Coordinates of N, CA and C in Angstrom, one line a residue:
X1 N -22.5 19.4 10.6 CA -23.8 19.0 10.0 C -24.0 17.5 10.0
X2 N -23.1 16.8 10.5 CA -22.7 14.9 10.8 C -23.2 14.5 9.3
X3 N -22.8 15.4 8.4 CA -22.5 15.0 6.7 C -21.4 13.9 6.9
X4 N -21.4 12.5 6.3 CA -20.3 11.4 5.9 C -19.8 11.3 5.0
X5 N -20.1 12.1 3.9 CA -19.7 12.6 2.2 C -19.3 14.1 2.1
X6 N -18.7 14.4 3.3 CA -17.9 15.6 3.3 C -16.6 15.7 3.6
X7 N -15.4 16.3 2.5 CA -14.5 16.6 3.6 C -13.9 17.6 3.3
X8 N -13.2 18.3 3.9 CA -12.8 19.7 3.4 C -11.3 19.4 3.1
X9 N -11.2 20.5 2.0 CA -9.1 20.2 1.7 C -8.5 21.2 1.7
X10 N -7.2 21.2 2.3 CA -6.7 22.6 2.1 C -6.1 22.9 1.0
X11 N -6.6 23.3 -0.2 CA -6.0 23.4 -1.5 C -6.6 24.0 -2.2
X12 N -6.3 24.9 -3.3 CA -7.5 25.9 -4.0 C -7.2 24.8 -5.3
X13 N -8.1 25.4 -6.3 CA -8.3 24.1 -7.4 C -8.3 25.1 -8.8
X14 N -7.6 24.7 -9.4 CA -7.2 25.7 -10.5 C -7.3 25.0 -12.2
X15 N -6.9 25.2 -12.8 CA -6.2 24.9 -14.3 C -5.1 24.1 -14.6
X16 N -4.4 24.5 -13.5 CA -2.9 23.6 -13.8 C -2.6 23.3 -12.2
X17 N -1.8 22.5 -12.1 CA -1.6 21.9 -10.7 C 0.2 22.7 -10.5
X18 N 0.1 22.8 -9.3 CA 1.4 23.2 -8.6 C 1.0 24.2 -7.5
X19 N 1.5 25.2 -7.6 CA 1.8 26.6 -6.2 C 1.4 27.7 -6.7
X20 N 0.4 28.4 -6.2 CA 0.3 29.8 -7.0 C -0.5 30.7 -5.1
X21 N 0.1 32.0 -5.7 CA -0.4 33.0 -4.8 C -2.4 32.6 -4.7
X22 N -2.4 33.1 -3.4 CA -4.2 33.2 -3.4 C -4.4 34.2 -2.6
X23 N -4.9 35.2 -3.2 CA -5.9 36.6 -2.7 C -6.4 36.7 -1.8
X24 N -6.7 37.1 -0.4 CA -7.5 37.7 0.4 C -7.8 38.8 0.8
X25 N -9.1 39.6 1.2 CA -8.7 40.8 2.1 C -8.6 40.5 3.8
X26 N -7.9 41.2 4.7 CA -8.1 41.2 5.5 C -9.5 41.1 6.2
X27 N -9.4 41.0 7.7 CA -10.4 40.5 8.2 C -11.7 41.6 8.2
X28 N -11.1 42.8 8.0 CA -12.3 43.9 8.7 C -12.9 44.4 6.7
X29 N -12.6 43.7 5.8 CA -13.0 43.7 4.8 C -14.1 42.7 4.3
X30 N -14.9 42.6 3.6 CA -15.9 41.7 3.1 C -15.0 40.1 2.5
X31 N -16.0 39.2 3.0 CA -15.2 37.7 2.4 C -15.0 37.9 1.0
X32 N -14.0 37.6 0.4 CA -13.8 37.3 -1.2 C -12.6 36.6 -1.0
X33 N -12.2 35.8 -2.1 CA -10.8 35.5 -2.1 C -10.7 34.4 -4.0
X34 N -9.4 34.9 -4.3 CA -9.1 33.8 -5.4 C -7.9 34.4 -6.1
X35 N -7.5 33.4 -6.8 CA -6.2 33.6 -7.3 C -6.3 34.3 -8.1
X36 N -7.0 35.2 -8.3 CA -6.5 36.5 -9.2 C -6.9 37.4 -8.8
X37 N -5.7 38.5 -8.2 CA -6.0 39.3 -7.7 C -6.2 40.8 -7.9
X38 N -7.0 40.9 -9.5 CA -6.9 42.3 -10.0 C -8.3 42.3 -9.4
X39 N -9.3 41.0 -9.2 CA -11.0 41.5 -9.0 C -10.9 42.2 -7.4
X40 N -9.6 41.5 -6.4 CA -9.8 42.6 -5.3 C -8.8 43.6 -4.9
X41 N -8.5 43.6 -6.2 CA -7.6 45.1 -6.0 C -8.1 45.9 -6.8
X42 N -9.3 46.1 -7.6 CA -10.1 46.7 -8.5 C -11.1 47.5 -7.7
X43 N -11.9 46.7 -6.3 CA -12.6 47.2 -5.2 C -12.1 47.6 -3.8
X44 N -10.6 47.1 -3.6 CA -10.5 47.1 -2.2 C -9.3 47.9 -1.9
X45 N -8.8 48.4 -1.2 CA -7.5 49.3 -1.1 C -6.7 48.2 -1.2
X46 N -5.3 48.9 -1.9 CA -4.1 47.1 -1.7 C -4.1 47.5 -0.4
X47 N -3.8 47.9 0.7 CA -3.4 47.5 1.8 C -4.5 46.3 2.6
X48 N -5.2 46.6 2.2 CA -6.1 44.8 2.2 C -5.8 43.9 1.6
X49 N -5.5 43.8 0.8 CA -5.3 42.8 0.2 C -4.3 41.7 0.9
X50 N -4.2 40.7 1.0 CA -3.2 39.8 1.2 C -3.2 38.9 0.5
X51 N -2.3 38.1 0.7 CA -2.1 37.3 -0.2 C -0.5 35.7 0.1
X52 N -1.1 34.7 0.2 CA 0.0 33.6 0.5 C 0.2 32.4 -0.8
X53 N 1.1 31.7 -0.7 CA 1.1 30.5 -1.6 C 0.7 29.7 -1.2
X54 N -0.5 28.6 -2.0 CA -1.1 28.1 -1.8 C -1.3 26.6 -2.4
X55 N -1.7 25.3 -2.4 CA -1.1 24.4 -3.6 C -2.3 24.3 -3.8
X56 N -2.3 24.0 -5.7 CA -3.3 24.0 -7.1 C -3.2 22.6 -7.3
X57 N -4.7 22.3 -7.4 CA -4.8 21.2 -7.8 C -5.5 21.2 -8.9
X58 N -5.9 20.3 -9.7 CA -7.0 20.3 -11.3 C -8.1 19.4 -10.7
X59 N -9.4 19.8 -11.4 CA -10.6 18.7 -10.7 C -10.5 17.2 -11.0
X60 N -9.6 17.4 -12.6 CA -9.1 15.8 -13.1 C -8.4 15.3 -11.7
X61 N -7.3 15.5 -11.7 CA -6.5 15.5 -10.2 C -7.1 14.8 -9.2
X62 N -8.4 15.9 -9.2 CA -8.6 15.3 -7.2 C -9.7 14.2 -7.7
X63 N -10.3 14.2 -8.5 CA -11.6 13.1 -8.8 C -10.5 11.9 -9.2
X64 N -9.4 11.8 -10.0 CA -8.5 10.6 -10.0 C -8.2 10.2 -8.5
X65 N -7.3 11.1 -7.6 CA -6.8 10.9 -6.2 C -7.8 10.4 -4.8
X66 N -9.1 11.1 -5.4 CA -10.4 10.7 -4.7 C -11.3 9.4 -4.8
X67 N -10.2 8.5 -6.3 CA -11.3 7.6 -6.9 C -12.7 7.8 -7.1
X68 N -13.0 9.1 -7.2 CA -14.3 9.1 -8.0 C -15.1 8.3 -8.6
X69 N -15.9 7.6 -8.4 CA -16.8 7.3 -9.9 C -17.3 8.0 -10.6
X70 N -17.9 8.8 -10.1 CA -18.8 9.8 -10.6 C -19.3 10.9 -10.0
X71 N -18.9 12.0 -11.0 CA -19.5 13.7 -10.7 C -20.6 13.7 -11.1
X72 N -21.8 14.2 -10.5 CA -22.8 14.7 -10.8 C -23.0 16.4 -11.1
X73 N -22.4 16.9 -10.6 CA -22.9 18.3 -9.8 C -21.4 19.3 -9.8
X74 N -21.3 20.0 -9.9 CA -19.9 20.8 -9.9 C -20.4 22.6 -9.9
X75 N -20.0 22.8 -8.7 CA -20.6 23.9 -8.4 C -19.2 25.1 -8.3
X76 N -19.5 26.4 -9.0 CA -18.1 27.0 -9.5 C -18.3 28.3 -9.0
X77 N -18.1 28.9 -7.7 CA -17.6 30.4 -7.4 C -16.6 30.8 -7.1
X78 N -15.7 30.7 -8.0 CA -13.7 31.1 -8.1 C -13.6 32.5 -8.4
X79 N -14.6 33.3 -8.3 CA -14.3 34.6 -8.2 C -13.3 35.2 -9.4
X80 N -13.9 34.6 -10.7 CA -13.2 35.0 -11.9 C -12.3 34.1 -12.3
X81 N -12.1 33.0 -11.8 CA -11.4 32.3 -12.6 C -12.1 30.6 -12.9
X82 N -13.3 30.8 -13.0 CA -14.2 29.4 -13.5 C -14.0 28.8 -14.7
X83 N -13.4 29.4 -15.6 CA -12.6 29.0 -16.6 C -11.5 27.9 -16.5
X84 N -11.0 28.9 -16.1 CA -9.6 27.8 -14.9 C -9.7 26.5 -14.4
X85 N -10.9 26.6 -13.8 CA -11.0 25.3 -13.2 C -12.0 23.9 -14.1
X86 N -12.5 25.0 -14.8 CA -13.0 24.0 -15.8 C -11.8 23.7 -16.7
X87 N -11.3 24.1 -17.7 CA -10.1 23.7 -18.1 C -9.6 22.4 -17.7
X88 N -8.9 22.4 -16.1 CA -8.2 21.7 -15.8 C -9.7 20.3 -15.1
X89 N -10.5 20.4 -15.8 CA -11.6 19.2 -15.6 C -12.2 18.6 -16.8
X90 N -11.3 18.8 -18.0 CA -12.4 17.9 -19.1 C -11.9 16.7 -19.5
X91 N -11.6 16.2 -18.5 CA -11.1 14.4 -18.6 C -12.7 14.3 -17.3
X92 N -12.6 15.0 -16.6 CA -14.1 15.0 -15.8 C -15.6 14.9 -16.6
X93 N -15.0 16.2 -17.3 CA -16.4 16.8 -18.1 C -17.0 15.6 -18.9
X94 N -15.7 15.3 -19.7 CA -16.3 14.4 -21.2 C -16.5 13.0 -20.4
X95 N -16.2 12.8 -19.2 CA -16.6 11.5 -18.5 C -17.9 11.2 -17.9
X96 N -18.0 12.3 -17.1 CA -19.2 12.2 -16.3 C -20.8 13.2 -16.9
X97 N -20.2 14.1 -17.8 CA -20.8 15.2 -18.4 C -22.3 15.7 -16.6
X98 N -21.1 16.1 -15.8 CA -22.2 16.9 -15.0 C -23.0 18.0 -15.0
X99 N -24.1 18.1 -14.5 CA -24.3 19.7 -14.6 C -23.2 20.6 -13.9
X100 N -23.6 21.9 -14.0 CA -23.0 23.0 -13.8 C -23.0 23.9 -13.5
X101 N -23.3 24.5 -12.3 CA -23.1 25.8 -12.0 C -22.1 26.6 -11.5
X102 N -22.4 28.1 -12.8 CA -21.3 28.2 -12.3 C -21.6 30.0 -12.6
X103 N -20.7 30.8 -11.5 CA -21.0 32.1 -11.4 C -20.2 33.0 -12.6
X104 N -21.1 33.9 -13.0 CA -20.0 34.7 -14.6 C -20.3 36.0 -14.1
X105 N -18.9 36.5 -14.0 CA -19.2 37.6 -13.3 C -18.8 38.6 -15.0
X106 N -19.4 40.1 -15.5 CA -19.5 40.4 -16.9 C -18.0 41.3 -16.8
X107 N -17.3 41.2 -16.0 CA -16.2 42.2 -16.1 C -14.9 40.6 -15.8
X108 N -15.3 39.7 -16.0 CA -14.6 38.7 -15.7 C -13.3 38.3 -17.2
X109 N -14.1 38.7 -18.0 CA -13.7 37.9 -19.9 C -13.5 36.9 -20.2
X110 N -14.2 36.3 -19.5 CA -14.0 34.9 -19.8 C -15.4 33.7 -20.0
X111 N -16.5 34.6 -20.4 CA -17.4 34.1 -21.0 C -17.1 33.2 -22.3
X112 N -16.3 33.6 -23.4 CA -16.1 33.0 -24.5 C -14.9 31.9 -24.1
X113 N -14.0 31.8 -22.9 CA -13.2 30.7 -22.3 C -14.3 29.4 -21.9
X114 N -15.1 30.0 -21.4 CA -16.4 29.2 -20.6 C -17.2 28.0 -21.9
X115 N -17.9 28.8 -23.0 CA -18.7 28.1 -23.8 C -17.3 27.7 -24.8
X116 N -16.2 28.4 -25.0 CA -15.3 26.7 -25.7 C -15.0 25.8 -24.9
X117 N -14.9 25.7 -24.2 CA -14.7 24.6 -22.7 C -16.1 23.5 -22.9
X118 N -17.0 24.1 -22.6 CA -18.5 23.5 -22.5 C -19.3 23.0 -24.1
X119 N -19.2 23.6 -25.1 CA -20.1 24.0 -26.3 C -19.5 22.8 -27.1
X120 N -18.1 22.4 -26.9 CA -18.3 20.9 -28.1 C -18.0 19.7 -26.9
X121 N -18.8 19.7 -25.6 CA -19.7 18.5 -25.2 C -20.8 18.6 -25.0
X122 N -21.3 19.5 -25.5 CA -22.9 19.6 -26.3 C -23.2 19.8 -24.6
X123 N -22.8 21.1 -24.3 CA -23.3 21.6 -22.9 C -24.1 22.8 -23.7
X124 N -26.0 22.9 -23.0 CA -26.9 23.9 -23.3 C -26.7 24.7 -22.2
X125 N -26.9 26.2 -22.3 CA -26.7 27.5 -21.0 C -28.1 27.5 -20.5
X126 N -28.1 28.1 -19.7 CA -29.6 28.6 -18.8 C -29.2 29.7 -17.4
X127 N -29.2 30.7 -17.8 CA -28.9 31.9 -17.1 C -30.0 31.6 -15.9
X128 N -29.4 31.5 -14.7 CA -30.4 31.6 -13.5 C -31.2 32.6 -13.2
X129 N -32.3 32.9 -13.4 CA -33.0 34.6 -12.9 C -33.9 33.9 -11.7
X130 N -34.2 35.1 -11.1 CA -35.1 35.1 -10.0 C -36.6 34.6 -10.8
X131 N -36.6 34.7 -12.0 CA -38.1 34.3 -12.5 C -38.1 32.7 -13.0
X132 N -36.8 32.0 -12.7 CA -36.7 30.8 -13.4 C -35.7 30.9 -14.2
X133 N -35.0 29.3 -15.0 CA -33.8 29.2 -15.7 C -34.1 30.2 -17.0
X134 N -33.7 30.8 -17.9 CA -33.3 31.0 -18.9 C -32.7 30.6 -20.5
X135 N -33.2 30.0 -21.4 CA -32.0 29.1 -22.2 C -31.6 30.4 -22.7
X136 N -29.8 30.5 -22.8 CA -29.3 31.7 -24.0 C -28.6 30.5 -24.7
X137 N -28.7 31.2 -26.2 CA -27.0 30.6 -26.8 C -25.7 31.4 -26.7
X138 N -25.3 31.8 -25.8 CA -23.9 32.0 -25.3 C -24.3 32.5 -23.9
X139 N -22.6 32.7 -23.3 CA -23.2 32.9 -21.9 C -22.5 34.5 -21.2
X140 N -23.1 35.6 -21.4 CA -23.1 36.8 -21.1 C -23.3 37.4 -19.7
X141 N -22.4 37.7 -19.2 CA -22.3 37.8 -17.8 C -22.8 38.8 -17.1
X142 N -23.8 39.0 -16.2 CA -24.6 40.0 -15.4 C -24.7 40.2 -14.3
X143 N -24.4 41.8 -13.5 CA -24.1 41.4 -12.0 C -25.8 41.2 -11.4
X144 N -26.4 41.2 -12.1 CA -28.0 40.7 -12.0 C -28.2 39.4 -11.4
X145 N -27.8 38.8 -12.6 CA -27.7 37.3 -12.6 C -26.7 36.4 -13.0
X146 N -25.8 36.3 -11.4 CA -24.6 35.7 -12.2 C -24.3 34.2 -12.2
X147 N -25.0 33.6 -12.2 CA -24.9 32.5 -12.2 C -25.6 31.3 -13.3
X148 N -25.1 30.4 -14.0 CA -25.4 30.0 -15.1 C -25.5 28.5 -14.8
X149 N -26.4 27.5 -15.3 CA -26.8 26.2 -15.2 C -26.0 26.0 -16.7
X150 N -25.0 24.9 -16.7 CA -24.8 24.5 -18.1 C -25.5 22.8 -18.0
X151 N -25.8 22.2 -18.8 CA -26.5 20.8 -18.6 C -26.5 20.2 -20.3
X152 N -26.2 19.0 -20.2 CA -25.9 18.1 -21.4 C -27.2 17.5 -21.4
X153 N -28.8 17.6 -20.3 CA -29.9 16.9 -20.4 C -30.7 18.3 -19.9
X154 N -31.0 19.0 -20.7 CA -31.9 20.3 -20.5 C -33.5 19.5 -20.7
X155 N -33.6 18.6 -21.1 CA -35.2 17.6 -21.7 C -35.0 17.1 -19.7
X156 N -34.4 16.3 -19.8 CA -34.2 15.3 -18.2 C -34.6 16.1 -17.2
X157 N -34.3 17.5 -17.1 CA -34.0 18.6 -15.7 C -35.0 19.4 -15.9
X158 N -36.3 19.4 -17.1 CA -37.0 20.2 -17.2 C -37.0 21.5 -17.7
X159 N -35.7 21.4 -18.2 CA -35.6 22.5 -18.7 C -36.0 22.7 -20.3

């Protein structure tokens, strides 16, 4: 797409930094993949599944390694573990306070991981629907609508 602010990394991005297994199914199965592999061994025969070690990095991590100035935007489909990765970003969070999207899947449990992570840096929810954003006060996960706006300027973004 001759994007100059792109680059790709081989590394999955986690909670904690080091080596951890990452989930796939094979090829003749639907794309999914992420480091926890009960979501696709819940839908998919284990003989699909596969699975290699892979190296973990934290968003703190790669926004230090990357010299970052600034996050705007942090966009989160970890396939159940968005928790995780926020965790390992609130040297990010409380610096840059970006928006947020991020997908909650309701068999995930980790909605009440999500809003203590977000809720004391005065992060507001807004459930994405097909009819427009949403404001909730907590964030309840639907395979409707799984994706959630978190924002520290809900007045700024119109919301």
């Amino acid at each position: 797409n001759r994007l100059s602010n792109v680059r790709c990394l081989c590394t999955a991005v986690g909670g904690t930094e080091g080596v951890q297994e990452f989930y796939f199914p094979d090829e003749d199965e639907p794309v999914s993949s992420s480091l926890r592999s009960d979501m696709l061994l819940a839908s998919l025969p284990a003989g699909t599944v596969r699975h290699m070690p892979v190296s973990v990095l934290t968003l703190d991590q790669l926004v230090a390694e990357e010299q970052l100035t600034r996050v705007s935007l942090v966009k989160l489909d970890t396939e159940r573990t968005e928790h995780e990765v926020l965790a390992g970003a609130l040297k990010t969070l409380a610096r840059d306070r970006p928006e947020i999207i991020c997908e909650v899947w309701p068999d995930a449990d980790n909605q009440r991981q999500l809003e203590d992570i977000l809720r004391p840096l005065d992060y507001h929810f807004f459930q994405l629907l097909p009819a427009g954003p949403a404001a909730r006060t907590e964030i309840v996960g639907s395979a409707l609508a799984l994706n959630y706006l978190s924002t520290v300027r809900p007045g700024e973004i119109g919301l």
